[in-house]
Amino acid sequence: MTNLAQHLLDTASAHGDRPALRMDDAVLTHGQFREDAAAVAAGLRARGVTPGDRVGMVLPNVLSFPVVFYGALLAGAAVVPMNPLLKAREVEYYLRDSGARLVVALDAVADAAVEAAGVVGVDALTVGPAGVGDALRGTPDGGVVDRADEDAAVILYTSGTTGPPKGAELTHANLRGNARTTQETLLEATPDDVVMGCLPLFHVFGLTCALNAAVLAGSCLTLLPRFDGARALEIIERDRVTVFEGVPTMFSAMLHSPDRDRADVSSLRLCISGGSAMPVEVMRSFEETFGCIVLEGYGLSETSPVASFNHPHAERKPGTIGTPIRGVEMRLVDDEGRDVREGDVGEIAIRGENVMKGYWRKPEETAKAIPDGWFRTGDLARRDGDGYYAIVDRKKEMIIRGGYNVYPREIEEALYEHPAVAEAACVGVPHPELGEEVAAAVALKPGAQADSAELQAWVKERVAAYKYPRHLWLVDALPKGPTGKILRRAVEIPTEVTQ
């Protein structure tokens, strides 16, 4: 029975004077972090928050996020993190569904949270980027509320392709275990490390692999509220960042930054990528340009998130998501839950200490996702003879053209090999005879030139004839989710294509 927040108390006792959090010139030591979080815990208790209550958070990557997050945990609450870009009706849904007692929002972007809280009938408290202010502070008592392993620490809403968002209930045991395995076996982080916090902390990748792992290790987390490739390179140089964590589009943004050749990134010892599959060409170019290896992993909101990884001291296989991490099992299954034959494509199923308790107050959805103790991910993959998994695609995003399966990632990989391509998204569009036709939207690198016919011909030379995109159009940029992951389902299809 250990509250996740105990990690902060232990680290503050051991490394109280070392820097814990940085945002430009503002710095908090581990000791100050503990004191501020304890004050928030006392303030929440004074406002009626009791163990097990839910506390909403609408905060970007600013110093007040970790302070409020750990403060809520110290008080025994479960945190409901939300994207600050959400509209009032979306925040209202999260507050109602989770039954949150109150919500904390950044003062500069609090309108939606305040409006939603008013409709739901709960308090909305605002905080500044570098401090929580008097509204949320109380007199600390120095304690931490005990929580059971199976008690919820975070309820993280995941947006599916159909239906309203579901709250993945991640327990103290889920998050403790995943943070420790990440810190000890993947990052190998120590108090001497500086971790780059540009992944959104309201997303589980940033929450576990950046914030919680850094707290556990006693490392410094340097925050970037809004990602920009050139700004990220500045911070890596300024703060001597040793560990960079990002999604593939972040690596691409730094790679295409006009400042890339002037930036001193010699302090980097490790880069990790997750959130979506990294194109092999992007990985190769990044490593060649910046002289730092990239290790790719895999996970989901429902798995806290890390499930597999290209481990630091094992063979690294670009284009794969590595092997299962400590405490986790993975297998590939067919639609009936049977193991597929070696080398065949199957759906990744996961079992282990990282798998969520379930979807918040949705037992039927939980039973569907975890029918037999194995969480069904919806991701299709192959496993090689060494046990390395390679994502083929999302099960729901596979294109079936005239009875043939086309995996969008394969087409995107071919497009990324073209020297003019910055971003690519392959999607299926309806076809009266074939069922679906292959299509692609492409954004070019700044200053680069290529037309649709050239790119189609490029792909046609590299894949089977039935796979290349019959429709291809150029866009300025592709739609992305909160972590920067390209969203295929949000790609706008030109009218002439749909007709």
Short mmCIF file of C-alpha atoms in Angstrom, two decimals:
data_model
loop_
_atom_site.label_atom_id
_atom_site.label_comp_id
_atom_site.label_asym_id
_atom_site.label_seq_id
_atom_site.Cartn_x
_atom_site.Cartn_y
_atom_site.Cartn_z
CA MET A 1 0.00 0.00 0.00
CA THR A 2 2.11 2.89 -1.32
CA ASN A 3 0.89 6.16 -2.76
CA LEU A 4 2.68 7.08 -6.01
CA ALA A 5 3.49 10.44 -4.39
CA GLN A 6 5.79 8.69 -1.89
CA HIS A 7 8.43 8.82 -4.65
CA LEU A 8 8.50 12.62 -4.35
CA LEU A 9 8.87 12.51 -0.56
CA ASP A 10 11.70 9.97 -0.77
CA THR A 11 13.56 11.88 -3.49
CA ALA A 12 13.17 15.21 -1.65
CA SER A 13 14.69 13.62 1.47
CA ALA A 14 17.66 12.28 -0.49
CA HIS A 15 18.22 15.13 -2.98
CA GLY A 16 16.36 18.11 -1.54
CA ASP A 17 18.77 20.78 -2.77
CA ARG A 18 19.10 19.50 -6.33
CA PRO A 19 16.97 20.99 -9.15
CA ALA A 20 13.78 19.06 -9.84
CA LEU A 21 11.81 21.27 -12.24
CA ARG A 22 12.85 24.04 -14.59
CA MET A 23 10.92 26.31 -16.93
CA ASP A 24 13.21 28.94 -18.45
CA ASP A 25 14.60 30.92 -15.48
CA ALA A 26 12.20 29.47 -12.89
CA VAL A 27 13.63 26.52 -10.96
CA LEU A 28 12.26 24.36 -8.12
CA THR A 29 14.48 22.05 -6.10
CA HIS A 30 13.14 18.67 -5.02
CA GLY A 31 12.70 20.12 -1.53
CA GLN A 32 10.70 23.10 -2.81
CA PHE A 33 8.67 20.78 -5.06
CA ARG A 34 7.74 18.67 -2.02
CA GLU A 35 6.80 21.74 0.05
CA ASP A 36 4.63 23.24 -2.68
CA ALA A 37 2.90 19.92 -3.40
CA ALA A 38 2.22 19.44 0.33
CA ALA A 39 0.69 22.94 0.46
CA VAL A 40 -1.58 22.04 -2.47
CA ALA A 41 -2.61 18.81 -0.73
CA ALA A 42 -3.56 20.81 2.36
CA GLY A 43 -5.44 23.34 0.24
CA LEU A 44 -7.41 20.59 -1.50
CA ARG A 45 -8.30 18.97 1.82
CA ALA A 46 -9.50 22.36 3.08
CA ARG A 47 -11.82 22.50 0.08
CA GLY A 48 -13.38 19.17 0.95
CA VAL A 49 -11.33 16.80 -1.21
CA THR A 50 -11.18 13.39 0.46
CA PRO A 51 -9.28 10.21 -0.48
CA GLY A 52 -10.69 8.71 -3.66
CA ASP A 53 -12.20 11.98 -4.92
CA ARG A 54 -11.35 13.02 -8.46
CA VAL A 55 -9.56 16.30 -9.19
CA GLY A 56 -9.61 17.66 -12.74
CA MET A 57 -6.49 19.37 -14.14
CA VAL A 58 -6.44 21.56 -17.24
CA LEU A 59 -2.78 22.55 -17.37
CA PRO A 60 -0.05 22.58 -20.04
CA ASN A 61 3.63 21.83 -19.34
CA VAL A 62 4.22 24.55 -16.76
CA LEU A 63 5.74 24.32 -13.26
CA SER A 64 2.33 24.26 -11.63
CA PHE A 65 1.38 20.98 -13.37
CA PRO A 66 3.75 18.70 -11.39
CA VAL A 67 3.01 20.62 -8.17
CA VAL A 68 -0.78 20.26 -8.49
CA PHE A 69 -0.51 16.67 -9.73
CA TYR A 70 1.60 15.48 -6.80
CA GLY A 71 -0.38 17.64 -4.40
CA ALA A 72 -3.60 15.90 -5.42
CA LEU A 73 -1.93 12.49 -5.03
CA LEU A 74 -0.62 13.42 -1.57
CA ALA A 75 -4.22 14.24 -0.60
CA GLY A 76 -5.31 10.77 -1.78
CA ALA A 77 -7.22 12.06 -4.80
CA ALA A 78 -7.26 10.59 -8.30
CA VAL A 79 -6.22 13.06 -11.01
CA VAL A 80 -8.15 13.61 -14.24
CA PRO A 81 -5.67 15.36 -16.62
CA MET A 82 -7.14 17.24 -19.58
CA ASN A 83 -5.76 18.91 -22.68
CA PRO A 84 -5.90 22.73 -22.26
CA LEU A 85 -7.12 22.96 -25.87
CA LEU A 86 -10.41 21.24 -25.01
CA LYS A 87 -13.62 23.22 -25.44
CA ALA A 88 -16.04 23.80 -22.56
CA ARG A 89 -18.43 21.03 -23.65
CA GLU A 90 -15.55 18.53 -23.72
CA VAL A 91 -14.31 19.55 -20.27
CA GLU A 92 -17.90 19.32 -19.04
CA TYR A 93 -18.09 15.69 -20.25
CA TYR A 94 -14.86 14.75 -18.44
CA LEU A 95 -15.99 16.43 -15.22
CA ARG A 96 -19.41 14.78 -15.28
CA ASP A 97 -18.20 11.33 -16.28
CA SER A 98 -15.41 11.24 -13.69
CA GLY A 99 -17.51 12.86 -10.97
CA ALA A 100 -14.69 15.33 -10.28
CA ARG A 101 -15.06 17.37 -7.10
CA LEU A 102 -13.24 20.38 -8.57
CA VAL A 103 -11.00 21.41 -11.45
CA VAL A 104 -7.70 23.32 -11.52
CA ALA A 105 -6.80 25.30 -14.65
CA LEU A 106 -4.05 27.64 -15.85
CA ASP A 107 -5.25 31.21 -15.43
CA ALA A 108 -4.34 32.24 -18.99
CA VAL A 109 -6.49 29.52 -20.60
CA ALA A 110 -9.09 28.86 -17.92
CA ASP A 111 -12.26 30.04 -19.71
CA ALA A 112 -13.40 26.61 -20.92
CA ALA A 113 -12.73 24.96 -17.53
CA VAL A 114 -14.49 27.74 -15.61
CA GLU A 115 -17.51 27.58 -17.93
CA ALA A 116 -17.69 23.78 -17.73
CA ALA A 117 -17.33 23.76 -13.95
CA GLY A 118 -20.18 26.26 -13.67
CA VAL A 119 -22.47 24.05 -15.73
CA VAL A 120 -21.55 20.93 -13.73
CA GLY A 121 -21.71 22.74 -10.41
CA VAL A 122 -18.16 22.28 -9.09
CA ASP A 123 -15.42 24.74 -8.17
CA ALA A 124 -12.86 25.91 -10.72
CA LEU A 125 -9.55 27.13 -9.30
CA THR A 126 -6.94 28.94 -11.38
CA VAL A 127 -3.18 28.90 -10.95
CA GLY A 128 -0.27 30.69 -12.60
CA PRO A 129 2.37 28.97 -14.72
CA ALA A 130 5.13 29.18 -12.11
CA GLY A 131 3.11 29.00 -8.87
CA VAL A 132 -0.24 27.93 -7.49
CA GLY A 133 -1.03 31.09 -5.48
CA ASP A 134 -3.03 31.38 -2.29
CA ALA A 135 -6.29 29.97 -3.69
CA LEU A 136 -4.92 26.44 -3.66
CA ARG A 137 -2.47 26.54 -0.77
CA GLY A 138 -3.03 25.32 2.76
CA THR A 139 -0.83 24.67 5.76
CA PRO A 140 1.08 21.44 5.06
CA ASP A 141 0.96 18.65 7.61
CA GLY A 142 3.79 16.76 5.94
CA GLY A 143 1.83 13.54 5.49
CA VAL A 144 0.75 11.44 2.57
CA VAL A 145 -2.57 9.61 2.42
CA ASP A 146 -2.12 5.84 2.15
CA ARG A 147 -3.65 4.33 -0.97
CA ALA A 148 -4.09 0.68 -1.89
CA ASP A 149 -2.30 -0.71 -4.94
CA GLU A 150 -5.60 -1.06 -6.79
CA ASP A 151 -6.83 2.47 -6.00
CA ALA A 152 -7.02 4.86 -8.95
CA ALA A 153 -4.22 7.42 -9.19
CA VAL A 154 -5.14 8.79 -12.63
CA ILE A 155 -8.20 8.57 -14.86
CA LEU A 156 -6.97 9.26 -18.36
CA TYR A 157 -9.57 9.77 -21.07
CA THR A 158 -8.88 8.14 -24.40
CA SER A 159 -10.69 9.21 -27.54
CA GLY A 160 -11.69 6.28 -29.68
CA THR A 161 -12.78 6.35 -33.30
CA THR A 162 -16.38 5.77 -32.20
CA GLY A 163 -18.36 6.67 -29.11
CA PRO A 164 -17.54 9.12 -26.32
CA PRO A 165 -14.11 9.12 -24.64
CA LYS A 166 -13.49 6.41 -22.04
CA GLY A 167 -11.56 6.96 -18.80
CA ALA A 168 -8.68 4.49 -18.42
CA GLU A 169 -8.35 3.91 -14.67
CA LEU A 170 -4.62 3.70 -13.89
CA THR A 171 -3.82 2.59 -10.36
CA HIS A 172 -1.02 3.55 -8.00
CA ALA A 173 0.53 0.13 -8.65
CA ASN A 174 0.25 0.59 -12.44
CA LEU A 175 2.02 3.95 -12.43
CA ARG A 176 4.58 3.10 -9.73
CA GLY A 177 5.64 -0.05 -11.54
CA ASN A 178 5.83 1.52 -14.99
CA ALA A 179 7.76 4.55 -13.73
CA ARG A 180 10.28 2.34 -11.92
CA THR A 181 10.80 0.00 -14.86
CA THR A 182 11.20 3.00 -17.19
CA GLN A 183 13.66 4.71 -14.86
CA GLU A 184 15.73 1.65 -13.97
CA THR A 185 15.82 -0.41 -17.18
CA LEU A 186 15.08 1.98 -20.07
CA LEU A 187 16.25 5.50 -19.22
CA GLU A 188 18.73 4.34 -16.56
CA ALA A 189 18.18 7.82 -15.14
CA THR A 190 20.13 9.24 -12.19
CA PRO A 191 20.15 12.55 -10.25
CA ASP A 192 22.73 13.81 -12.77
CA ASP A 193 20.30 13.57 -15.69
CA VAL A 194 18.29 16.39 -17.24
CA VAL A 195 15.14 15.10 -18.93
CA MET A 196 13.41 17.15 -21.62
CA GLY A 197 9.75 17.65 -20.73
CA CYS A 198 8.16 18.60 -24.04
CA LEU A 199 5.76 15.66 -24.20
CA PRO A 200 2.41 16.82 -22.77
CA LEU A 201 2.23 15.85 -19.11
CA PHE A 202 -1.55 15.45 -19.44
CA HIS A 203 -0.72 12.51 -21.72
CA VAL A 204 0.50 9.28 -20.13
CA PHE A 205 3.76 9.12 -22.16
CA GLY A 206 4.94 12.42 -20.70
CA LEU A 207 3.40 11.74 -17.30
CA THR A 208 5.15 8.40 -16.73
CA CYS A 209 8.33 8.55 -18.79
CA ALA A 210 9.21 12.18 -18.11
CA LEU A 211 7.61 13.41 -14.87
CA ASN A 212 7.20 10.27 -12.75
CA ALA A 213 10.46 8.68 -13.90
CA ALA A 214 12.39 11.92 -13.27
CA VAL A 215 10.88 12.27 -9.79
CA LEU A 216 11.80 8.68 -8.96
CA ALA A 217 15.38 9.11 -10.23
CA GLY A 218 15.93 12.55 -8.68
CA SER A 219 16.59 13.94 -12.17
CA CYS A 220 15.77 17.47 -13.33
CA LEU A 221 12.79 17.86 -15.68
CA THR A 222 13.07 20.92 -17.93
CA LEU A 223 9.70 21.98 -19.31
CA LEU A 224 8.63 23.35 -22.68
CA PRO A 225 4.96 24.44 -22.58
CA ARG A 226 4.46 24.41 -26.36
CA PHE A 227 6.69 22.33 -28.61
CA ASP A 228 8.77 24.01 -31.28
CA GLY A 229 11.74 22.31 -32.93
CA ALA A 230 14.10 25.28 -32.81
CA ARG A 231 13.13 26.11 -29.21
CA ALA A 232 13.69 22.48 -28.19
CA LEU A 233 17.23 22.60 -29.60
CA GLU A 234 17.87 25.84 -27.65
CA ILE A 235 16.77 24.22 -24.38
CA ILE A 236 18.83 21.08 -24.99
CA GLU A 237 21.90 23.30 -25.39
CA ARG A 238 21.06 25.70 -22.53
CA ASP A 239 20.17 23.09 -19.90
CA ARG A 240 22.57 20.37 -21.09
CA VAL A 241 19.70 17.93 -21.57
CA THR A 242 20.81 14.30 -21.40
CA VAL A 243 17.53 12.49 -22.19
CA PHE A 244 15.13 13.63 -24.92
CA GLU A 245 11.72 11.98 -25.21
CA GLY A 246 9.37 12.67 -28.09
CA VAL A 247 6.95 11.49 -30.72
CA PRO A 248 8.20 11.13 -34.31
CA THR A 249 6.90 14.53 -35.44
CA MET A 250 9.02 16.21 -32.73
CA PHE A 251 12.16 14.50 -34.04
CA SER A 252 11.19 15.63 -37.56
CA ALA A 253 10.65 19.22 -36.39
CA MET A 254 14.16 19.39 -34.88
CA LEU A 255 15.62 17.70 -37.94
CA HIS A 256 14.04 20.31 -40.21
CA SER A 257 14.85 23.29 -37.99
CA PRO A 258 17.01 25.94 -39.69
CA ASP A 259 19.09 26.07 -36.49
CA ARG A 260 19.92 22.37 -36.43
CA ASP A 261 23.55 22.75 -37.55
CA ARG A 262 24.29 25.49 -35.01
CA ALA A 263 22.80 23.71 -31.99
CA ASP A 264 25.12 22.03 -29.48
CA VAL A 265 23.36 18.80 -28.51
CA SER A 266 26.50 17.01 -27.36
CA SER A 267 25.01 16.53 -23.86
CA LEU A 268 22.38 14.08 -25.19
CA ARG A 269 23.08 10.48 -24.26
CA LEU A 270 19.68 9.00 -25.10
CA CYS A 271 16.61 9.77 -27.19
CA ILE A 272 13.44 7.73 -26.95
CA SER A 273 10.48 7.73 -29.31
CA GLY A 274 6.94 6.55 -28.77
CA GLY A 275 3.33 7.55 -29.31
CA SER A 276 3.32 6.33 -32.91
CA ALA A 277 5.63 4.36 -35.19
CA MET A 278 8.78 6.28 -36.15
CA PRO A 279 9.60 6.18 -39.87
CA VAL A 280 12.95 4.44 -40.25
CA GLU A 281 14.22 7.23 -42.52
CA VAL A 282 13.45 9.88 -39.86
CA MET A 283 15.33 7.83 -37.27
CA ARG A 284 18.33 7.38 -39.55
CA SER A 285 18.48 11.08 -40.46
CA PHE A 286 18.14 12.21 -36.84
CA GLU A 287 20.89 9.92 -35.59
CA GLU A 288 23.17 10.94 -38.44
CA THR A 289 22.55 14.67 -37.89
CA PHE A 290 22.66 14.85 -34.10
CA GLY A 291 24.90 11.90 -33.21
CA CYS A 292 22.53 10.38 -30.65
CA ILE A 293 20.84 7.00 -30.89
CA VAL A 294 17.06 6.76 -30.79
CA LEU A 295 15.41 3.87 -28.98
CA GLU A 296 11.81 3.21 -29.97
CA GLY A 297 9.19 1.82 -27.63
CA TYR A 298 5.48 1.14 -27.58
CA GLY A 299 2.58 1.59 -25.25
CA LEU A 300 -0.94 2.92 -24.78
CA SER A 301 -2.91 4.95 -22.26
CA GLU A 302 -4.37 1.67 -20.98
CA THR A 303 -0.89 0.24 -20.28
CA SER A 304 0.51 3.11 -18.17
CA PRO A 305 1.93 3.41 -21.00
CA VAL A 306 5.14 1.45 -21.72
CA ALA A 307 4.73 -2.17 -22.84
CA SER A 308 7.77 -2.87 -25.03
CA PHE A 309 11.06 -1.20 -25.87
CA ASN A 310 14.32 -1.48 -27.73
CA HIS A 311 16.30 -1.95 -24.53
CA PRO A 312 19.53 0.00 -23.99
CA HIS A 313 21.94 -2.96 -23.74
CA ALA A 314 20.28 -5.31 -26.20
CA GLU A 315 20.34 -5.44 -29.98
CA ARG A 316 18.55 -2.43 -31.42
CA LYS A 317 16.30 -3.07 -34.41
CA PRO A 318 15.10 0.13 -36.12
CA GLY A 319 11.54 -0.20 -37.33
CA THR A 320 10.57 -2.40 -34.39
CA ILE A 321 9.10 -1.63 -30.96
CA GLY A 322 11.53 -4.02 -29.30
CA THR A 323 10.65 -6.65 -26.73
CA PRO A 324 8.31 -6.61 -23.70
CA ILE A 325 9.58 -4.65 -20.70
CA ARG A 326 10.08 -6.09 -17.22
CA GLY A 327 6.82 -7.29 -15.68
CA VAL A 328 4.93 -7.39 -19.01
CA GLU A 329 3.93 -10.19 -21.40
CA MET A 330 2.90 -9.73 -25.03
CA ARG A 331 1.46 -12.07 -27.64
CA LEU A 332 -0.17 -11.87 -31.07
CA VAL A 333 -3.71 -13.16 -31.42
CA ASP A 334 -6.39 -13.55 -34.08
CA ASP A 335 -9.99 -12.35 -33.81
CA GLU A 336 -10.87 -15.36 -31.64
CA GLY A 337 -8.01 -14.76 -29.22
CA ARG A 338 -5.87 -17.64 -30.51
CA ASP A 339 -2.12 -17.26 -30.99
CA VAL A 340 -1.18 -16.66 -34.61
CA ARG A 341 1.54 -18.66 -36.35
CA GLU A 342 5.15 -17.42 -36.14
CA GLY A 343 5.68 -14.67 -38.71
CA ASP A 344 1.97 -13.99 -39.24
CA VAL A 345 0.28 -10.69 -38.45
CA GLY A 346 -1.80 -10.62 -35.28
CA GLU A 347 -3.29 -8.20 -32.79
CA ILE A 348 -1.02 -7.31 -29.86
CA ALA A 349 -2.42 -8.52 -26.54
CA ILE A 350 -0.78 -7.42 -23.27
CA ARG A 351 -0.80 -8.75 -19.72
CA GLY A 352 1.14 -7.39 -16.77
CA GLU A 353 1.49 -4.92 -13.92
CA ASN A 354 1.01 -2.02 -16.33
CA VAL A 355 -2.49 -2.92 -17.58
CA MET A 356 -5.23 -0.58 -16.37
CA LYS A 357 -7.80 -1.56 -13.78
CA GLY A 358 -10.47 -0.91 -16.43
CA TYR A 359 -12.48 1.83 -18.06
CA TRP A 360 -14.00 4.10 -15.40
CA ARG A 361 -17.55 2.92 -14.64
CA LYS A 362 -17.80 1.06 -17.96
CA PRO A 363 -17.71 -2.67 -17.08
CA GLU A 364 -18.95 -3.80 -20.51
CA GLU A 365 -16.27 -1.83 -22.34
CA THR A 366 -13.68 -3.19 -19.89
CA ALA A 367 -14.77 -6.78 -20.49
CA LYS A 368 -14.54 -6.21 -24.24
CA ALA A 369 -11.02 -4.78 -23.98
CA ILE A 370 -9.74 -7.34 -21.46
CA PRO A 371 -11.83 -10.48 -22.13
CA ASP A 372 -9.42 -13.01 -20.64
CA GLY A 373 -6.85 -11.06 -18.63
CA TRP A 374 -5.10 -9.92 -21.82
CA PHE A 375 -5.68 -6.35 -22.99
CA ARG A 376 -6.51 -6.15 -26.70
CA THR A 377 -4.65 -3.17 -28.14
CA GLY A 378 -6.16 -2.90 -31.61
CA ASP A 379 -2.62 -2.76 -33.03
CA LEU A 380 -1.46 -5.29 -35.60
CA ALA A 381 2.14 -6.54 -35.55
CA ARG A 382 4.59 -9.26 -36.51
CA ARG A 383 7.15 -10.91 -34.21
CA ASP A 384 10.50 -12.08 -35.48
CA GLY A 385 12.55 -15.06 -34.30
CA ASP A 386 14.30 -12.95 -31.65
CA GLY A 387 11.01 -11.87 -30.08
CA TYR A 388 11.05 -8.31 -31.46
CA TYR A 389 7.68 -6.86 -32.41
CA ALA A 390 7.11 -4.65 -35.48
CA ILE A 391 3.90 -2.67 -35.75
CA VAL A 392 2.12 -3.23 -39.04
CA ASP A 393 -0.78 -0.85 -38.36
CA ARG A 394 -3.87 -0.07 -36.36
CA LYS A 395 -6.43 -2.82 -36.82
CA LYS A 396 -9.15 -0.26 -37.57
CA GLU A 397 -6.98 1.73 -40.01
CA MET A 398 -5.99 -1.16 -42.25
CA ILE A 399 -7.21 -0.58 -45.82
CA ILE A 400 -8.86 -3.47 -47.66
CA ARG A 401 -8.54 -2.83 -51.40
CA GLY A 402 -10.29 -5.41 -53.54
CA GLY A 403 -9.74 -8.06 -50.88
CA TYR A 404 -6.06 -7.23 -50.37
CA ASN A 405 -4.83 -5.80 -47.07
CA VAL A 406 -2.87 -2.55 -47.34
CA TYR A 407 -1.17 -1.27 -44.20
CA PRO A 408 -0.91 2.55 -44.22
CA ARG A 409 2.41 2.57 -42.40
CA GLU A 410 4.13 0.67 -45.22
CA ILE A 411 3.04 3.33 -47.73
CA GLU A 412 4.07 6.13 -45.39
CA GLU A 413 7.50 4.57 -44.92
CA ALA A 414 8.00 4.58 -48.68
CA LEU A 415 6.95 8.24 -48.90
CA TYR A 416 9.30 9.26 -46.07
CA GLU A 417 12.21 7.91 -48.10
CA HIS A 418 11.59 10.63 -50.72
CA PRO A 419 13.95 13.55 -49.99
CA ALA A 420 11.18 16.18 -50.31
CA VAL A 421 8.69 14.61 -47.89
CA ALA A 422 8.32 15.94 -44.33
CA GLU A 423 5.07 14.26 -43.28
CA ALA A 424 2.77 11.65 -44.79
CA ALA A 425 -0.55 10.04 -43.92
CA CYS A 426 -2.05 7.15 -45.85
CA VAL A 427 -5.82 6.64 -45.61
CA GLY A 428 -8.53 4.60 -47.25
CA VAL A 429 -11.29 6.24 -49.30
CA PRO A 430 -14.51 4.54 -50.45
CA HIS A 431 -14.50 2.90 -53.89
CA PRO A 432 -17.65 1.52 -55.58
CA GLU A 433 -15.99 -1.66 -56.85
CA LEU A 434 -12.89 -2.26 -54.73
CA GLY A 435 -14.49 -1.29 -51.41
CA GLU A 436 -11.61 1.02 -50.56
CA GLU A 437 -8.93 2.81 -52.52
CA VAL A 438 -5.49 3.83 -51.20
CA ALA A 439 -4.92 7.58 -50.78
CA ALA A 440 -2.25 9.75 -49.19
CA ALA A 441 -1.80 13.32 -47.96
CA VAL A 442 1.75 14.67 -47.98
CA ALA A 443 3.43 17.76 -46.53
CA LEU A 444 6.76 18.73 -48.07
CA LYS A 445 9.89 19.96 -46.32
CA PRO A 446 10.36 23.75 -46.33
CA GLY A 447 11.68 24.83 -49.72
CA ALA A 448 11.34 21.34 -51.22
CA GLN A 449 9.51 20.64 -54.47
CA ALA A 450 7.66 17.56 -55.71
CA ASP A 451 4.28 17.00 -57.31
CA SER A 452 1.68 14.29 -56.78
CA ALA A 453 2.62 12.32 -59.87
CA GLU A 454 6.28 12.19 -58.87
CA LEU A 455 5.44 10.94 -55.37
CA GLN A 456 2.98 8.34 -56.68
CA ALA A 457 5.62 7.04 -59.07
CA TRP A 458 8.14 6.93 -56.21
CA VAL A 459 5.87 4.71 -54.10
CA LYS A 460 4.85 2.57 -57.07
CA GLU A 461 8.49 1.56 -57.57
CA ARG A 462 8.73 0.39 -53.95
CA VAL A 463 5.52 -1.53 -53.19
CA ALA A 464 3.24 -4.04 -54.87
CA ALA A 465 1.06 -2.56 -57.64
CA TYR A 466 -2.17 -2.86 -55.64
CA LYS A 467 -0.72 -0.82 -52.75
CA TYR A 468 0.46 2.48 -54.17
CA PRO A 469 -1.85 5.49 -53.60
CA ARG A 470 -4.10 6.19 -56.58
CA HIS A 471 -4.96 9.50 -54.95
CA LEU A 472 -2.25 11.75 -53.52
CA TRP A 473 -2.47 15.43 -52.63
CA LEU A 474 -0.17 18.01 -51.01
CA VAL A 475 -1.02 19.88 -47.80
CA ASP A 476 0.76 22.51 -45.72
CA ALA A 477 0.62 20.32 -42.59
CA LEU A 478 -1.15 17.22 -41.34
CA PRO A 479 -3.58 17.14 -38.38
CA LYS A 480 -2.01 16.09 -35.10
CA GLY A 481 -3.17 15.03 -31.65
CA PRO A 482 -2.06 16.57 -28.35
CA THR A 483 1.29 14.75 -28.36
CA GLY A 484 2.05 15.68 -31.97
CA LYS A 485 1.02 12.28 -33.32
CA ILE A 486 -0.34 12.47 -36.88
CA LEU A 487 -4.08 11.67 -36.88
CA ARG A 488 -4.99 9.75 -40.00
CA ARG A 489 -8.69 9.84 -39.18
CA ALA A 490 -8.63 13.66 -39.15
CA VAL A 491 -7.08 14.01 -42.63
CA GLU A 492 -9.37 16.04 -44.88
CA ILE A 493 -10.12 14.25 -48.12
CA PRO A 494 -10.41 16.60 -51.13
CA THR A 495 -13.84 16.71 -52.73
CA GLU A 496 -12.51 15.50 -56.08
CA VAL A 497 -11.19 12.36 -54.37
CA THR A 498 -14.44 11.49 -52.61
CA GLN A 499 -16.38 11.99 -55.85
#
